[in-house]
Coordinates of C-alpha atoms and ligand atoms in Angstrom, one line a residue:
M215 CA -49.3 5.6 -114.0
K216 CA -50.4 4.8 -110.3
P217 CA -49.8 6.5 -107.1
L218 CA -46.1 5.8 -106.2
R219 CA -46.3 3.3 -103.3
D220 CA -43.1 3.0 -101.8
I221 CA -42.8 6.1 -100.6
Q222 CA -43.8 6.3 -96.9
R223 CA -44.6 9.8 -97.2
R224 CA -45.4 12.7 -100.4
V225 CA -45.1 16.2 -100.4
L226 CA -48.4 17.4 -102.5
V227 CA -47.8 19.8 -105.0
V228 CA -50.9 22.1 -105.6
D229 CA -51.5 23.6 -109.0
F230 CA -53.4 27.0 -109.3
G231 CA -52.3 27.4 -112.5
G232 CA -49.0 28.2 -114.6
Q233 CA -45.8 26.6 -114.9
Y234 CA -45.3 26.9 -110.7
A235 CA -46.1 23.8 -109.6
H236 CA -44.0 21.6 -111.4
L237 CA -40.8 23.6 -110.8
I238 CA -41.8 23.3 -107.2
A239 CA -42.1 19.9 -107.3
R240 CA -39.1 19.5 -109.0
R241 CA -37.0 21.5 -106.5
I242 CA -38.3 18.8 -103.4
R243 CA -37.4 15.8 -105.3
E244 CA -34.2 17.4 -104.9
L245 CA -33.5 17.9 -102.4
G246 CA -34.9 14.5 -101.8
F247 CA -38.6 14.4 -100.7
Y248 CA -40.9 12.6 -103.1
A249 CA -43.4 15.7 -104.4
E250 CA -46.5 15.3 -107.4
V251 CA -47.9 17.6 -109.3
V252 CA -51.9 17.7 -108.1
P253 CA -55.0 20.2 -109.8
Y254 CA -56.6 22.5 -106.9
D255 CA -60.0 20.7 -107.3
S256 CA -58.6 17.4 -106.6
E257 CA -61.1 15.7 -104.4
I258 CA -58.1 15.5 -101.6
G259 CA -60.2 13.5 -98.9
V260 CA -58.8 11.8 -95.5
N261 CA -57.6 8.4 -97.4
M262 CA -55.8 10.4 -99.9
L263 CA -54.0 12.5 -96.9
K264 CA -53.1 9.5 -95.2
D265 CA -49.6 9.2 -96.7
V266 CA -48.8 13.0 -97.2
G267 CA -46.2 14.4 -95.0
A268 CA -47.0 17.9 -96.6
I269 CA -48.8 20.2 -98.6
V270 CA -47.1 23.2 -100.5
F271 CA -49.5 25.7 -102.5
S272 CA -48.1 26.7 -105.7
G273 CA -48.1 30.3 -106.9
G274 CA -49.9 30.8 -110.2
P275 CA -51.7 33.8 -112.3
H276 CA -54.5 34.6 -110.7
S277 CA -55.9 37.2 -107.8
V278 CA -58.2 35.8 -105.1
Y279 CA -60.5 37.8 -105.4
E280 CA -61.6 37.3 -109.0
E281 CA -64.2 35.8 -110.4
G282 CA -64.2 32.1 -110.7
A283 CA -60.4 32.1 -109.2
P284 CA -58.6 28.8 -108.5
L285 CA -59.6 28.4 -104.6
P286 CA -58.5 25.4 -102.5
S287 CA -62.3 23.8 -100.8
R288 CA -62.7 25.3 -97.2
S289 CA -63.4 21.8 -96.2
L290 CA -59.8 20.8 -97.7
L291 CA -58.5 23.6 -95.2
L292 CA -59.9 22.8 -92.4
L293 CA -59.1 18.7 -92.9
L294 CA -55.0 19.9 -93.1
L295 CA -55.5 22.4 -89.8
E296 CA -57.4 19.4 -88.1
K297 CA -54.6 17.1 -88.6
N298 CA -51.9 19.9 -88.5
I299 CA -50.9 18.6 -92.1
P300 CA -47.8 21.0 -91.8
V301 CA -48.8 24.0 -95.5
L302 CA -46.5 25.8 -97.2
G303 CA -47.9 28.3 -99.6
I304 CA -46.0 30.2 -102.5
C305 CA -47.0 33.1 -103.7
Y306 CA -50.4 32.9 -104.6
G307 CA -50.7 30.0 -102.5
H308 CA -49.6 32.4 -99.4
Q309 CA -52.3 34.7 -100.7
V310 CA -54.4 31.9 -100.8
L311 CA -53.6 31.0 -96.8
S312 CA -54.4 34.4 -95.4
Y313 CA -57.7 34.7 -97.9
M314 CA -59.2 32.0 -96.9
L315 CA -58.6 31.6 -93.2
G316 CA -59.8 35.4 -92.8
G317 CA -56.9 37.6 -93.4
S318 CA -57.0 40.8 -96.5
V319 CA -55.4 40.4 -100.1
R320 CA -55.8 43.3 -102.3
R321 CA -54.0 44.8 -105.3
G322 CA -50.4 46.6 -104.3
E323 CA -49.8 49.9 -104.9
R324 CA -46.8 48.7 -107.0
G325 CA -45.9 45.2 -108.3
E326 CA -42.5 43.1 -107.0
Y327 CA -41.2 41.7 -110.3
G328 CA -37.5 40.5 -109.5
S329 CA -35.3 40.6 -106.9
A330 CA -36.0 41.8 -103.8
V331 CA -34.3 42.0 -100.4
L332 CA -36.1 40.3 -97.2
E333 CA -35.5 41.3 -94.2
V334 CA -36.2 38.6 -91.9
E335 CA -38.4 40.1 -89.0
V336 CA -39.0 37.0 -86.0
R337 CA -36.6 33.9 -86.0
D338 CA -38.1 31.0 -87.1
E339 CA -37.2 27.8 -88.2
L340 CA -38.8 28.1 -91.8
F341 CA -35.7 30.7 -92.0
E342 CA -32.9 29.0 -90.2
D343 CA -29.3 29.2 -91.5
T344 CA -30.5 32.2 -93.3
P345 CA -29.4 35.9 -92.7
T346 CA -31.6 38.1 -91.7
K347 CA -31.5 40.4 -94.8
Q348 CA -31.4 38.2 -97.9
R349 CA -32.2 38.3 -102.0
V350 CA -35.5 37.0 -102.7
W351 CA -37.4 36.4 -106.4
M352 CA -40.7 38.1 -106.5
S353 CA -43.2 37.8 -109.0
H354 CA -46.8 40.0 -107.9
M355 CA -49.0 42.3 -108.2
D356 CA -51.5 41.1 -105.2
V357 CA -50.7 41.9 -101.4
V358 CA -51.2 40.1 -98.3
E359 CA -52.7 43.1 -96.3
E360 CA -53.5 41.6 -93.1
P361 CA -52.3 37.7 -92.7
P362 CA -54.8 35.6 -90.8
P363 CA -56.3 36.3 -87.2
G364 CA -53.5 34.4 -84.5
S365 CA -50.9 34.6 -87.0
I366 CA -47.5 36.1 -87.0
V367 CA -45.5 38.4 -89.6
L368 CA -41.8 36.6 -89.9
A369 CA -40.3 38.9 -93.2
K370 CA -40.9 42.2 -95.4
T371 CA -39.8 43.5 -97.8
E372 CA -40.2 47.4 -99.0
V373 CA -42.5 46.7 -101.1
T374 CA -44.4 44.0 -99.0
R375 CA -44.7 44.1 -95.3
V376 CA -46.6 40.5 -95.1
A377 CA -43.5 38.5 -96.7
A378 CA -44.2 36.0 -94.5
F379 CA -46.0 34.6 -92.1
K380 CA -47.1 31.4 -90.1
L381 CA -49.9 30.5 -87.9
K382 CA -49.5 30.2 -84.4
N383 CA -48.8 27.0 -82.9
K384 CA -49.7 25.2 -86.2
R385 CA -47.8 24.0 -89.3
V386 CA -49.5 27.1 -91.5
Y387 CA -47.1 29.1 -93.2
G388 CA -47.3 31.3 -96.3
V389 CA -44.4 33.5 -98.0
Q390 CA -44.6 35.6 -101.2
F391 CA -41.6 34.9 -102.8
H392 CA -40.7 32.1 -104.6
P393 CA -38.3 29.7 -102.9
E394 CA -37.7 27.2 -106.4
V395 CA -36.3 29.8 -108.4
R396 CA -32.7 29.9 -108.1
H397 CA -32.4 33.4 -107.6
T398 CA -33.7 33.1 -104.2
E399 CA -30.1 33.1 -102.5
Y400 CA -31.5 31.1 -99.8
G401 CA -34.6 29.4 -101.4
Y402 CA -33.5 25.7 -100.8
T403 CA -32.1 26.4 -97.3
I404 CA -36.2 27.7 -96.6
L405 CA -37.6 24.4 -98.3
R406 CA -35.7 22.3 -96.5
N407 CA -36.1 24.1 -93.4
F408 CA -40.3 23.3 -94.1
L409 CA -39.8 20.0 -95.1
E410 CA -37.2 19.1 -92.8
K411 CA -37.5 21.0 -89.8
I412 CA -41.7 21.9 -89.7
A413 CA -42.6 18.8 -91.6
G414 CA -40.3 16.0 -89.9
L415 CA -39.7 14.7 -93.3
E416 CA -36.7 12.9 -93.7
A417 CA -34.8 13.6 -97.0
S418 CA -34.1 10.1 -98.7
W419 CA -35.7 9.3 -102.0
R420 CA -33.9 8.9 -105.2
P421 CA -35.2 8.2 -108.8
E422 CA -32.8 5.3 -108.7
L423 CA -35.4 3.5 -106.4
L424 CA -38.0 3.9 -107.8
V425 CA -36.2 1.0 -110.8
N426 CA -37.9 -1.9 -109.3
Q427 CA -41.5 -0.8 -108.4
I428 CA -41.7 0.7 -111.7
I429 CA -40.9 -2.9 -113.6
E430 CA -43.1 -4.5 -110.9
D431 CA -45.9 -2.0 -112.2
V432 CA -45.1 -3.2 -115.6
R433 CA -45.3 -6.4 -114.8
S434 CA -48.1 -6.8 -113.3
R435 CA -50.0 -4.7 -116.1
Y436 CA -49.3 -7.2 -118.9
K437 CA -51.4 -9.4 -119.7
G438 CA -50.1 -11.1 -122.7
G439 CA -49.8 -9.7 -125.8
N440 CA -47.0 -7.6 -128.0
I441 CA -46.4 -4.4 -126.8
L442 CA -45.4 -1.8 -129.4
V443 CA -42.3 0.6 -129.2
A444 CA -43.3 4.4 -130.8
A445 CA -39.1 4.6 -130.3
S446 CA -37.3 7.7 -131.5
G447 CA -33.7 7.1 -129.8
G448 CA -34.7 10.2 -127.7
V449 CA -33.7 9.1 -124.0
D450 CA -37.0 9.2 -122.6
S451 CA -38.4 6.8 -125.0
T452 CA -35.0 4.4 -124.9
T453 CA -35.2 4.2 -120.4
A454 CA -38.7 3.6 -121.5
A455 CA -38.8 0.9 -123.5
Y456 CA -35.8 -0.5 -121.2
L457 CA -37.3 -0.8 -118.7
V458 CA -40.4 -2.4 -120.4
K459 CA -37.7 -5.0 -121.4
M460 CA -36.5 -5.4 -118.4
A461 CA -40.3 -6.2 -117.1
V462 CA -41.3 -8.6 -119.1
G463 CA -38.3 -9.1 -122.1
D464 CA -37.8 -8.2 -125.4
D465 CA -39.8 -11.2 -127.5
V466 CA -42.4 -9.7 -127.2
M467 CA -41.8 -5.4 -128.0
H468 CA -41.7 -4.5 -131.4
L469 CA -39.6 -1.2 -131.6
V470 CA -40.4 1.3 -134.6
V471 CA -38.6 3.9 -135.5
I472 CA -40.6 5.9 -138.1
D473 CA -38.0 7.7 -140.8
T474 CA -40.8 11.2 -141.1
G475 CA -37.9 12.8 -143.2
L476 CA -37.9 15.7 -140.8
L477 CA -35.1 13.8 -138.8
R478 CA -31.7 15.0 -138.3
I479 CA -28.4 14.1 -140.8
G480 CA -28.1 9.3 -140.0
E481 CA -30.7 10.1 -137.2
A482 CA -33.0 6.9 -138.2
K483 CA -31.0 5.0 -139.0
W484 CA -28.0 5.5 -135.5
A485 CA -31.4 4.8 -133.9
V486 CA -32.4 1.7 -135.2
D487 CA -28.5 0.6 -134.6
M488 CA -28.0 2.1 -131.2
L489 CA -31.5 0.2 -129.5
R490 CA -30.4 -3.7 -131.4
S491 CA -26.5 -2.7 -129.6
L492 CA -28.9 -2.2 -126.4
G493 CA -30.3 -5.7 -127.4
F494 CA -33.7 -4.9 -128.2
K495 CA -33.9 -8.0 -130.7
H496 CA -37.1 -6.7 -132.8
V497 CA -36.6 -3.1 -134.2
H498 CA -37.7 -1.9 -137.1
L499 CA -37.3 1.2 -139.4
V500 CA -39.8 2.8 -141.5
D501 CA -38.6 5.2 -143.9
A502 CA -42.4 7.6 -144.3
S503 CA -40.3 10.7 -144.8
K504 CA -42.6 11.1 -148.5
E505 CA -46.0 10.3 -147.2
F506 CA -45.2 13.0 -144.6
L507 CA -44.3 15.4 -146.8
E508 CA -47.2 14.7 -149.4
A509 CA -48.9 15.4 -145.6
L510 CA -46.9 18.8 -145.3
R511 CA -47.0 20.2 -148.3
G512 CA -48.6 23.9 -148.5
V513 CA -49.3 23.5 -144.8
K514 CA -48.0 27.0 -143.0
D515 CA -49.6 27.1 -139.9
P516 CA -47.5 24.9 -136.8
E517 CA -50.3 23.6 -135.0
E518 CA -51.9 22.4 -138.4
K519 CA -48.2 21.1 -139.2
R520 CA -48.1 19.2 -135.8
R521 CA -51.8 17.9 -136.0
R522 CA -50.6 16.4 -139.2
I523 CA -47.7 15.2 -138.5
A524 CA -49.2 13.7 -135.6
E525 CA -51.8 12.1 -137.7
T526 CA -49.3 10.6 -140.3
Y527 CA -47.6 9.5 -137.4
F528 CA -49.8 7.3 -135.8
K529 CA -51.3 6.1 -139.3
V530 CA -48.0 4.9 -140.4
L531 CA -46.8 3.1 -136.6
E532 CA -50.5 1.2 -137.2
R533 CA -49.5 0.4 -140.0
E534 CA -46.3 -1.3 -139.5
A535 CA -48.4 -2.8 -136.9
L536 CA -51.0 -4.2 -138.6
K537 CA -48.4 -5.6 -140.7
L538 CA -45.8 -7.0 -138.0
E539 CA -49.1 -8.5 -136.0
E540 CA -49.4 -11.1 -139.2
L541 CA -46.0 -12.4 -138.4
Y542 CA -45.8 -11.7 -134.5
G543 CA -49.9 -12.0 -133.3
K544 CA -51.5 -9.3 -131.9
F545 CA -49.8 -5.9 -130.1
K546 CA -51.7 -5.4 -127.0
Y547 CA -49.7 -2.7 -125.8
L548 CA -47.8 0.7 -126.8
V549 CA -44.7 2.2 -124.9
Q550 CA -44.6 5.7 -124.9
G551 CA -41.9 7.8 -123.2
T552 CA -44.2 10.5 -122.3
I553 CA -42.4 12.3 -119.0
Y554 CA -44.5 14.4 -116.2
P555 CA -44.0 17.8 -118.3
D556 CA -45.4 16.7 -121.4
R557 CA -48.5 16.0 -119.3
I558 CA -48.3 20.2 -118.3
E559 CA -47.7 20.9 -121.5
S560 CA -50.6 18.8 -123.3
G561 CA -52.8 20.2 -120.6
R562 CA -53.6 16.7 -119.3
A563 CA -51.9 17.3 -115.8
G564 CA -52.6 19.8 -113.6
R565 CA -55.5 21.0 -115.6
S566 CA -55.2 24.5 -114.8
S567 CA -52.0 25.4 -116.2
D568 CA -52.7 27.1 -119.8
R569 CA -52.5 24.7 -122.2
I570 CA -48.9 26.2 -124.6
K571 CA -49.0 23.9 -127.2
S572 CA -49.9 19.9 -128.4
H573 CA -47.8 17.5 -128.3
H574 CA -47.8 14.5 -130.7
N575 CA -45.5 12.0 -127.7
V576 CA -49.1 12.2 -125.7
T577 CA -51.2 12.2 -128.4
L578 CA -53.4 8.4 -128.4
P579 CA -54.0 6.3 -131.2
K580 CA -57.1 6.6 -132.8
G581 CA -57.4 3.3 -134.2
L582 CA -55.7 1.1 -132.0
Y583 CA -57.0 -0.3 -129.6
L584 CA -53.4 -1.1 -127.4
N585 CA -52.6 0.2 -123.5
I586 CA -50.9 2.9 -123.4
I587 CA -48.0 2.0 -120.5
E588 CA -46.0 5.4 -120.2
P589 CA -43.4 3.7 -117.3
L590 CA -42.0 7.4 -117.2
A591 CA -44.8 9.1 -116.7
N592 CA -44.2 10.9 -113.1
F593 CA -40.0 12.0 -114.0
Y594 CA -38.3 14.9 -114.6
K595 CA -35.8 15.4 -117.8
D596 CA -33.0 15.3 -115.5
E597 CA -34.5 12.5 -113.2
V598 CA -35.0 10.6 -116.7
R599 CA -30.9 11.2 -117.5
R600 CA -30.1 9.2 -114.2
L601 CA -32.6 6.9 -114.4
A602 CA -31.1 6.0 -117.5
S603 CA -27.7 6.0 -116.5
T604 CA -28.4 3.7 -113.8
L605 CA -29.1 1.6 -115.8
G606 CA -26.7 2.0 -118.1
I607 CA -27.9 3.2 -121.5
P608 CA -24.8 4.6 -123.1
P609 CA -23.5 8.5 -122.4
K610 CA -24.8 9.6 -126.1
V611 CA -28.3 9.3 -125.3
V612 CA -28.4 9.5 -121.6
K613 CA -26.9 13.5 -122.6
R614 CA -28.5 13.9 -125.9
H615 CA -30.8 17.4 -126.3
P616 CA -34.2 17.0 -126.5
F617 CA -36.3 16.4 -129.8
P618 CA -39.2 17.6 -130.5
G619 CA -41.6 15.4 -132.5
P620 CA -42.0 17.1 -135.3
G621 CA -38.7 17.1 -135.3
L622 CA -37.5 19.8 -138.1
A623 CA -40.8 20.7 -139.1
V624 CA -41.3 23.0 -136.8
R625 CA -37.5 24.7 -137.1
I626 CA -38.4 25.9 -141.2
I627 CA -40.7 29.0 -140.5
G628 CA -43.7 28.1 -143.0
E629 CA -43.8 25.3 -145.6
V630 CA -41.6 22.8 -145.2
N631 CA -40.4 21.4 -148.3
E632 CA -37.0 19.6 -149.3
E633 CA -34.6 22.0 -150.3
K634 CA -35.4 24.1 -146.9
L635 CA -35.4 21.1 -144.9
D636 CA -31.4 20.4 -146.9
I637 CA -30.3 23.1 -145.5
I638 CA -31.5 23.2 -141.7
R639 CA -30.4 19.3 -142.2
R640 CA -26.4 20.2 -142.9
A641 CA -27.0 23.2 -140.6
S642 CA -27.7 21.0 -137.8
L643 CA -25.1 19.1 -138.0
I644 CA -22.8 21.8 -138.1
V645 CA -24.3 23.7 -134.7
E646 CA -23.7 19.8 -132.8
E647 CA -20.5 19.5 -134.0
E648 CA -18.7 22.7 -133.0
L649 CA -20.4 22.3 -130.1
E650 CA -19.0 18.9 -130.1
K651 CA -16.0 19.7 -130.3
A652 CA -15.8 22.8 -128.3
G653 CA -17.3 20.4 -125.1
V654 CA -20.3 22.7 -124.3
Y655 CA -22.8 20.5 -126.0
E656 CA -23.8 18.9 -122.5
E657 CA -23.9 22.1 -120.6
V658 CA -27.1 23.5 -122.7
W659 CA -30.3 22.3 -123.4
Q660 CA -30.6 22.3 -127.1
A661 CA -29.1 23.9 -129.7
F662 CA -30.0 24.7 -133.2
P663 CA -31.2 26.6 -136.4
V664 CA -33.9 27.8 -137.2
L665 CA -35.0 28.2 -140.8
L666 CA -36.4 32.1 -141.4
P667 CA -38.7 33.4 -144.1
L668 CA -36.8 35.6 -145.5
K669 CA -34.1 36.5 -147.5
T670 CA -30.9 39.3 -147.0
T671 CA -28.6 40.3 -148.9
G672 CA -25.1 39.3 -148.8
V673 CA -21.6 39.2 -150.1
K674 CA -19.8 36.1 -151.3
G675 CA -16.7 35.9 -153.4
D676 CA -17.5 39.0 -155.7
A677 CA -21.2 38.0 -156.6
R678 CA -24.2 39.5 -154.2
S679 CA -26.1 37.2 -153.3
Y680 CA -29.3 36.9 -151.7
E681 CA -30.6 34.4 -150.2
R682 CA -31.9 33.0 -147.1
A683 CA -31.0 33.6 -143.1
V684 CA -30.9 31.2 -140.5
A685 CA -31.4 32.1 -137.0
L686 CA -29.8 30.2 -133.6
R687 CA -31.6 28.9 -130.4
I688 CA -28.9 27.9 -127.9
V689 CA -30.3 27.8 -124.3
V690 CA -29.5 26.4 -121.4
S691 CA -32.8 25.1 -119.1
E692 CA -33.6 22.8 -116.5
D693 CA -36.9 21.7 -117.7
A694 CA -37.3 23.4 -120.6
M695 CA -40.0 25.1 -118.7
T696 CA -37.9 28.3 -118.7
A697 CA -34.6 28.9 -120.4
E698 CA -31.9 31.3 -120.9
Y699 CA -29.9 31.5 -123.8
A700 CA -26.7 30.5 -124.0
K701 CA -24.0 33.1 -123.2
L702 CA -21.1 31.3 -125.5
P703 CA -17.9 32.8 -126.4
W704 CA -18.7 35.1 -129.6
S705 CA -15.4 33.5 -131.2
L706 CA -17.7 30.1 -131.4
L707 CA -20.6 31.5 -131.8
E708 CA -18.2 32.9 -134.8
R709 CA -17.1 29.6 -135.6
I710 CA -20.3 28.2 -136.4
A711 CA -22.4 31.0 -138.5
S712 CA -19.1 31.6 -141.0
R713 CA -19.1 27.6 -141.2
I714 CA -23.2 27.5 -142.1
V715 CA -22.4 30.3 -144.5
N716 CA -19.8 28.4 -146.4
E717 CA -21.2 25.2 -146.4
V718 CA -24.8 25.7 -146.4
R719 CA -25.8 26.5 -150.4
G720 CA -28.6 29.4 -150.0
V721 CA -27.7 30.6 -146.8
N722 CA -25.9 33.9 -146.6
R723 CA -26.5 35.3 -142.9
V724 CA -26.6 33.9 -139.7
L725 CA -28.6 36.1 -136.2
Y726 CA -28.1 34.6 -132.6
D727 CA -31.8 34.6 -130.4
I728 CA -30.7 36.3 -127.2
T729 CA -34.3 36.1 -126.4
N730 CA -35.5 33.9 -122.7
K731 CA -38.4 31.5 -122.6
P732 CA -40.3 32.9 -121.3
P733 CA -41.5 35.2 -123.0
A734 CA -40.4 33.8 -126.3
T735 CA -40.7 29.9 -126.1
I736 CA -37.6 27.8 -127.2
E737 CA -38.6 26.8 -130.5
F738 CA -39.6 29.0 -133.1
E739 CA -42.6 27.5 -133.7
Ligands
XMP225 P1 -41.1 25.4 -126.5 O1 -40.5 26.0 -127.8 O2 -42.5 25.0 -126.2 O3 -40.2 24.1 -125.8 O4 -40.6 26.5 -125.3 C1 -40.4 23.6 -124.7 C2 -39.7 22.3 -125.1 O5 -40.5 20.9 -125.5 C3 -40.0 20.5 -127.1 N1 -41.4 20.8 -128.2 C4 -42.0 20.1 -128.8 N2 -41.4 18.5 -128.1 N3 -43.7 17.8 -129.3 C5 -42.3 17.2 -129.1 O6 -42.1 16.2 -128.8 C6 -43.6 19.1 -129.9 O7 -44.4 19.6 -130.6 C7 -42.8 20.1 -129.2 N4 -42.8 21.6 -129.5 C8 -42.0 21.7 -128.7 C9 -39.2 21.8 -127.7 O8 -37.8 21.3 -128.3 C10 -38.3 21.9 -126.0 O9 -37.3 21.2 -125.3

């Protein structure tokens, strides 16, 4: 995607690794300012800074003094100072500023993790409308020992003497705590103060404002030929396709829904019907379930499952495209519903973010020479949902939980086969039905059962049973980067468990997963 043009002044969030940068960017956007994440080693020169209203240095898992630590170039820092561009360093970013501007950073005597009380010592604009003592979220071992020469210490905690500082007569600030995290009581206010009062930016950005620009971008890129859409019925691919339809019309668009056999009950057909009801003319359903099962036979390793599924997916998609080409003419483009965080989780954007899992929806097909159109590549999930709603996409799609590309295969620990798929499909239906019935489906991010590779003893009727155990994973989250297990009423969990053991043959035990992400991930594999 091209950089977005109609944003007067962007906020650049410089990514120093980990997953902090995206959370900061999301918060800033929520506050109404357009923010983009850039890797710490990007070339940021005078030209790029022209429309930049402020810079945030993100947190990160490194120590500034360690060999090869990610640091911005000295010339960038000098340029920022010279151009008087407002800078806010957060956590590691705070340490980077101190270290590079002549202060000092060392390993603290004890770390400071979790909630801490911040004591504001100097009443600066940054802390306007916040009390002298406030709860902040800390996560650091290193501390700023000496702030840079010519700076003022603004706040401290019991453990950290320099919890916030500013350069005198400059718009450069550092905070050791995380204002982007919800546990920081006045985090939003502090970020807003920085952007509005210090950087002088106006909070007027909304994702809906970009609809026309996306449409124009797609139009200007489209040079004729057919457009293939890898559709799933999920909110991302549906919204992406819808935007492309608004840009170039649906005559040239072919939506292909592949039934991988790893979907939930009735899902592929539901997706096809829903897409048709949105007015798409050419929607094709391909049943490739046998092929996927075959590709997965004997495979236990989760990443190997993902690799094979991705490979099979693109093989099937390519085959279908070649068939359609005979009827309709050449394909020139492929539309994918990639969103902003997909890019970090696959290690493509934010180069220093640790690669966690490979997501097949951002792997490019090898044999198909198609230009990729990703109209949503700059948006976060909640923004996509807002866009989708504005465009009139039905609530059932807008509110749908994310479902991983590799589908139920990563919810069956170990080898996948038809029998296990049948169990997990039935159990998934029960989980979703009960959540809907209880009116909490929309309150959670994802909710699903996972088939564990173990059997346990139980008693059904008068007989002893020795059957499978299922884990329930229900989480609340804002963007899947972090997640908490959902504290649902026991009665609801009990109802789900009892329905699963009574209605799903082969299961006699249900466990509730009470780990958060991190350290666990949302999916089990
Ligand atoms: P984890 O399990 O890493 O998941 O906490 C974060 C989010 O990503 C989804 N997920 C995937 N999505 N292909 C996808 O398209 C995948 O391989 C994949 N693995 C996890 C997961 O459901 C959650 O929303």
